[in-house]
Coordinates of C-alpha atoms in Angstrom, one line a residue:
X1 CA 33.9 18.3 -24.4
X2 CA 34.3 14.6 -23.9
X3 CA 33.2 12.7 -21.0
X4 CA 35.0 9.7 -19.0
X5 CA 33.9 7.5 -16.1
X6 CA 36.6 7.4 -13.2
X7 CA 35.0 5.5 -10.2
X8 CA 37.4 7.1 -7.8
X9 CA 37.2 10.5 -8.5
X10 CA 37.2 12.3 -5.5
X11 CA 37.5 16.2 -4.4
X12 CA 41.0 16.6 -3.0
X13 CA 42.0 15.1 -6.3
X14 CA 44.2 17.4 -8.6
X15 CA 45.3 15.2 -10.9
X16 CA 44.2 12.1 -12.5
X17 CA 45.7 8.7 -14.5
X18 CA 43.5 6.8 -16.7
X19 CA 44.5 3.5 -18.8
X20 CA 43.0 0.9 -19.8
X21 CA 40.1 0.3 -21.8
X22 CA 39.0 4.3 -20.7
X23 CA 42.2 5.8 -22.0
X24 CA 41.8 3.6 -25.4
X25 CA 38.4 4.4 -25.9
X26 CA 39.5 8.1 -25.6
X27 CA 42.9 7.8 -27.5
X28 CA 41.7 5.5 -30.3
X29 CA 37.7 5.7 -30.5
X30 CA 37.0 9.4 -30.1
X31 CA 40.3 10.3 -31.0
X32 CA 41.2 12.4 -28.3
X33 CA 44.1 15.1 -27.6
X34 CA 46.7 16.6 -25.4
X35 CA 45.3 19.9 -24.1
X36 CA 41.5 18.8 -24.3
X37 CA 38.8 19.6 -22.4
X38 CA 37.3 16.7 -20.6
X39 CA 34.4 16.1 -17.9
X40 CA 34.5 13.0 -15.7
X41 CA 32.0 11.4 -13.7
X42 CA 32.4 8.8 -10.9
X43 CA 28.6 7.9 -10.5
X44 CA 28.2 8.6 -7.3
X45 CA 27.7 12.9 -8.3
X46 CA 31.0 14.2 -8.3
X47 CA 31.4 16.1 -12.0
X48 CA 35.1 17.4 -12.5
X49 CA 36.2 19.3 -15.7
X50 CA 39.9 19.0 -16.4
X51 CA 41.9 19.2 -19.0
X52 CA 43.7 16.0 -20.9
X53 CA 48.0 17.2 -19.8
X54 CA 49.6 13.9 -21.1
X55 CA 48.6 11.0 -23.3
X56 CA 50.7 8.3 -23.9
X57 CA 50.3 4.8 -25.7
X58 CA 49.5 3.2 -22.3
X59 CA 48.0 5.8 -19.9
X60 CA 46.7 10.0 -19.7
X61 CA 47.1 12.1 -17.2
X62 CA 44.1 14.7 -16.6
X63 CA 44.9 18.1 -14.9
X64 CA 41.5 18.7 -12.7
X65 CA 40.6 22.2 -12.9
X66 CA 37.4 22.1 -11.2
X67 CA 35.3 19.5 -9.1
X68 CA 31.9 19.8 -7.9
X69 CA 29.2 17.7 -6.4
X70 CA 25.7 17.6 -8.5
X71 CA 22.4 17.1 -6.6
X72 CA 20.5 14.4 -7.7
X73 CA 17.5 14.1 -9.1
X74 CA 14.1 13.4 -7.8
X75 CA 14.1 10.1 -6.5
X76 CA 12.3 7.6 -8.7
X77 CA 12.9 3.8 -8.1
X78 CA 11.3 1.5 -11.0
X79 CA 10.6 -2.1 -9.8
X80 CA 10.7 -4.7 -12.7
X81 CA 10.3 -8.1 -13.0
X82 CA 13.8 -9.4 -13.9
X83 CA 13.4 -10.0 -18.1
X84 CA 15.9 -11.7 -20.5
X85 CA 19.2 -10.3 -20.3
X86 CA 19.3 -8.1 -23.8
X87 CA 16.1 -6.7 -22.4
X88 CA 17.2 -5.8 -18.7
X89 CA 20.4 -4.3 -20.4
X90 CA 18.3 -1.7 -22.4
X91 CA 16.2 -0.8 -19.8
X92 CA 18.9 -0.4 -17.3
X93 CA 20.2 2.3 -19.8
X94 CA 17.2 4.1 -20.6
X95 CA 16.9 4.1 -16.7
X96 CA 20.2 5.6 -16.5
X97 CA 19.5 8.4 -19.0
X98 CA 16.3 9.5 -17.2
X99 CA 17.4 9.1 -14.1
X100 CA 16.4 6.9 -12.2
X101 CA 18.0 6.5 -8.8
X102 CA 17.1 2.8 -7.9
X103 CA 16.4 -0.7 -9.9
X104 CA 14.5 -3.1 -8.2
X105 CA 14.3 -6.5 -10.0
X106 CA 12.1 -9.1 -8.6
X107 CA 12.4 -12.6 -8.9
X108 CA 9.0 -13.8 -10.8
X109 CA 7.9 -17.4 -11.3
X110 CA 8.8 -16.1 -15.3
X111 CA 12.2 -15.1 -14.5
X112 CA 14.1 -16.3 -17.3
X113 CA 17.9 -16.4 -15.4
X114 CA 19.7 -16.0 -12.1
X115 CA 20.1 -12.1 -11.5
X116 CA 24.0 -11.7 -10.9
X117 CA 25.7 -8.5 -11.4
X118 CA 27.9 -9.2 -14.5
X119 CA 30.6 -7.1 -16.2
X120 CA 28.9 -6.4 -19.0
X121 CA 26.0 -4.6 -17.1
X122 CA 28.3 -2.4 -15.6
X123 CA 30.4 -0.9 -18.8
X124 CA 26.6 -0.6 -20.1
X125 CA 25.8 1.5 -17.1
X126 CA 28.9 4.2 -17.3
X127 CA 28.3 4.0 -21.2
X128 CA 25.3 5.7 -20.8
X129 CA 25.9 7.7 -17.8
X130 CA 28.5 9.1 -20.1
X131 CA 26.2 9.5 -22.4
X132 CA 23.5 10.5 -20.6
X133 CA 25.9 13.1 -18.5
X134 CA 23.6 11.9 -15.7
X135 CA 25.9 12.1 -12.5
X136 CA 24.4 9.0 -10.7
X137 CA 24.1 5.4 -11.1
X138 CA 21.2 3.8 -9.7
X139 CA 21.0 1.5 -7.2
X140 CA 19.8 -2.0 -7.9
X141 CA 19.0 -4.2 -5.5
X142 CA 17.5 -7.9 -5.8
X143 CA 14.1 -9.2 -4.4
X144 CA 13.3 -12.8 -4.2
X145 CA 9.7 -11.6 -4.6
X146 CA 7.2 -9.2 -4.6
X147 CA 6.0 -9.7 -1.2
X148 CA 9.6 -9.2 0.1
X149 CA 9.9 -5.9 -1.7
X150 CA 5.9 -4.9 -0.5
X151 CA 7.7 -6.0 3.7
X152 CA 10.8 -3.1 2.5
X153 CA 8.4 -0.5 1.2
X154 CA 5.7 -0.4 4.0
X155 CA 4.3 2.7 4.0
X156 CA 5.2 3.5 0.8
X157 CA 3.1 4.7 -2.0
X158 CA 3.8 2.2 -5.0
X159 CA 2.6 3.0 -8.6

């Protein structure tokens, strides 16, 4: 079965339309079919399995046969220091595929760059919730430093 990410997947949804850079990845890359079995995830827990009813040069259509919210995991937050950019991108996907359900990065006096959420992070976090078949992305929120985080977590233990 082949997975896709579709951020607005939601439960009244029957059918769906992909296209883009999802529907070439499927048509081209993995070299998907009419008739297919497919699971999609929308990161936020909902799993639907459908099957692939029309594909096209430009766009699919995706019959959803069944939709159902997955509970998540424990709830494990890992706080980092914000590295290099190659390095935060590997660790946000080994986070992913363990499942981890919050990033906090934490602006150091070593902080190589300006934290921004950029494009690339995100296709690297649906690749590997794909991947991972994890259901959830994590969270990630910005401190400006670790005292700031310490004021947010009072009363929390912190390993």
């Amino acid at each position: 079965m082949k997975n896709l990410f579709y951020r607005e997947l939601t439960q009244e949804l029957t059918d769906i339309e992909i296209s883009g850079e999802a529907h070439h990845h499927f048509k081209n890359v993995i070299r998907g079919k009419v008739e297919e079995a497919v699971q999609i995830f929308n990161g936020q827990g909902l799993v639907a399995q459908g099957t692939v009813s029309s594909l096209s040069k430009k766009n699919m259509i995706i019959s959803l046969e069944q939709i159902d919210l997955k509970e998540p995991y424990e709830n494990v937050e890992l706080i980092l220091g914000i590295p290099k950019k190659e390095y935060l991108e590997s660790i946000i996907r080994s986070a992913i595929q363990i499942g981890v359900s919050q990033v906090s990065l934490i602006n150091t006096d070593f902080t190589p760059w300006k934290f921004k959420m950029y494009e690339r992070l995100n296709k690297i976090m649906e690749s590997a919730l794909i991947q991972s078949e994890n259901p959830y992305l994590p969270v990630i929120k910005e401190f400006n430093c670790l005292e700031d985080l310490f004021k947010v977590k009072k009363n929390q233990r912190i390993l």
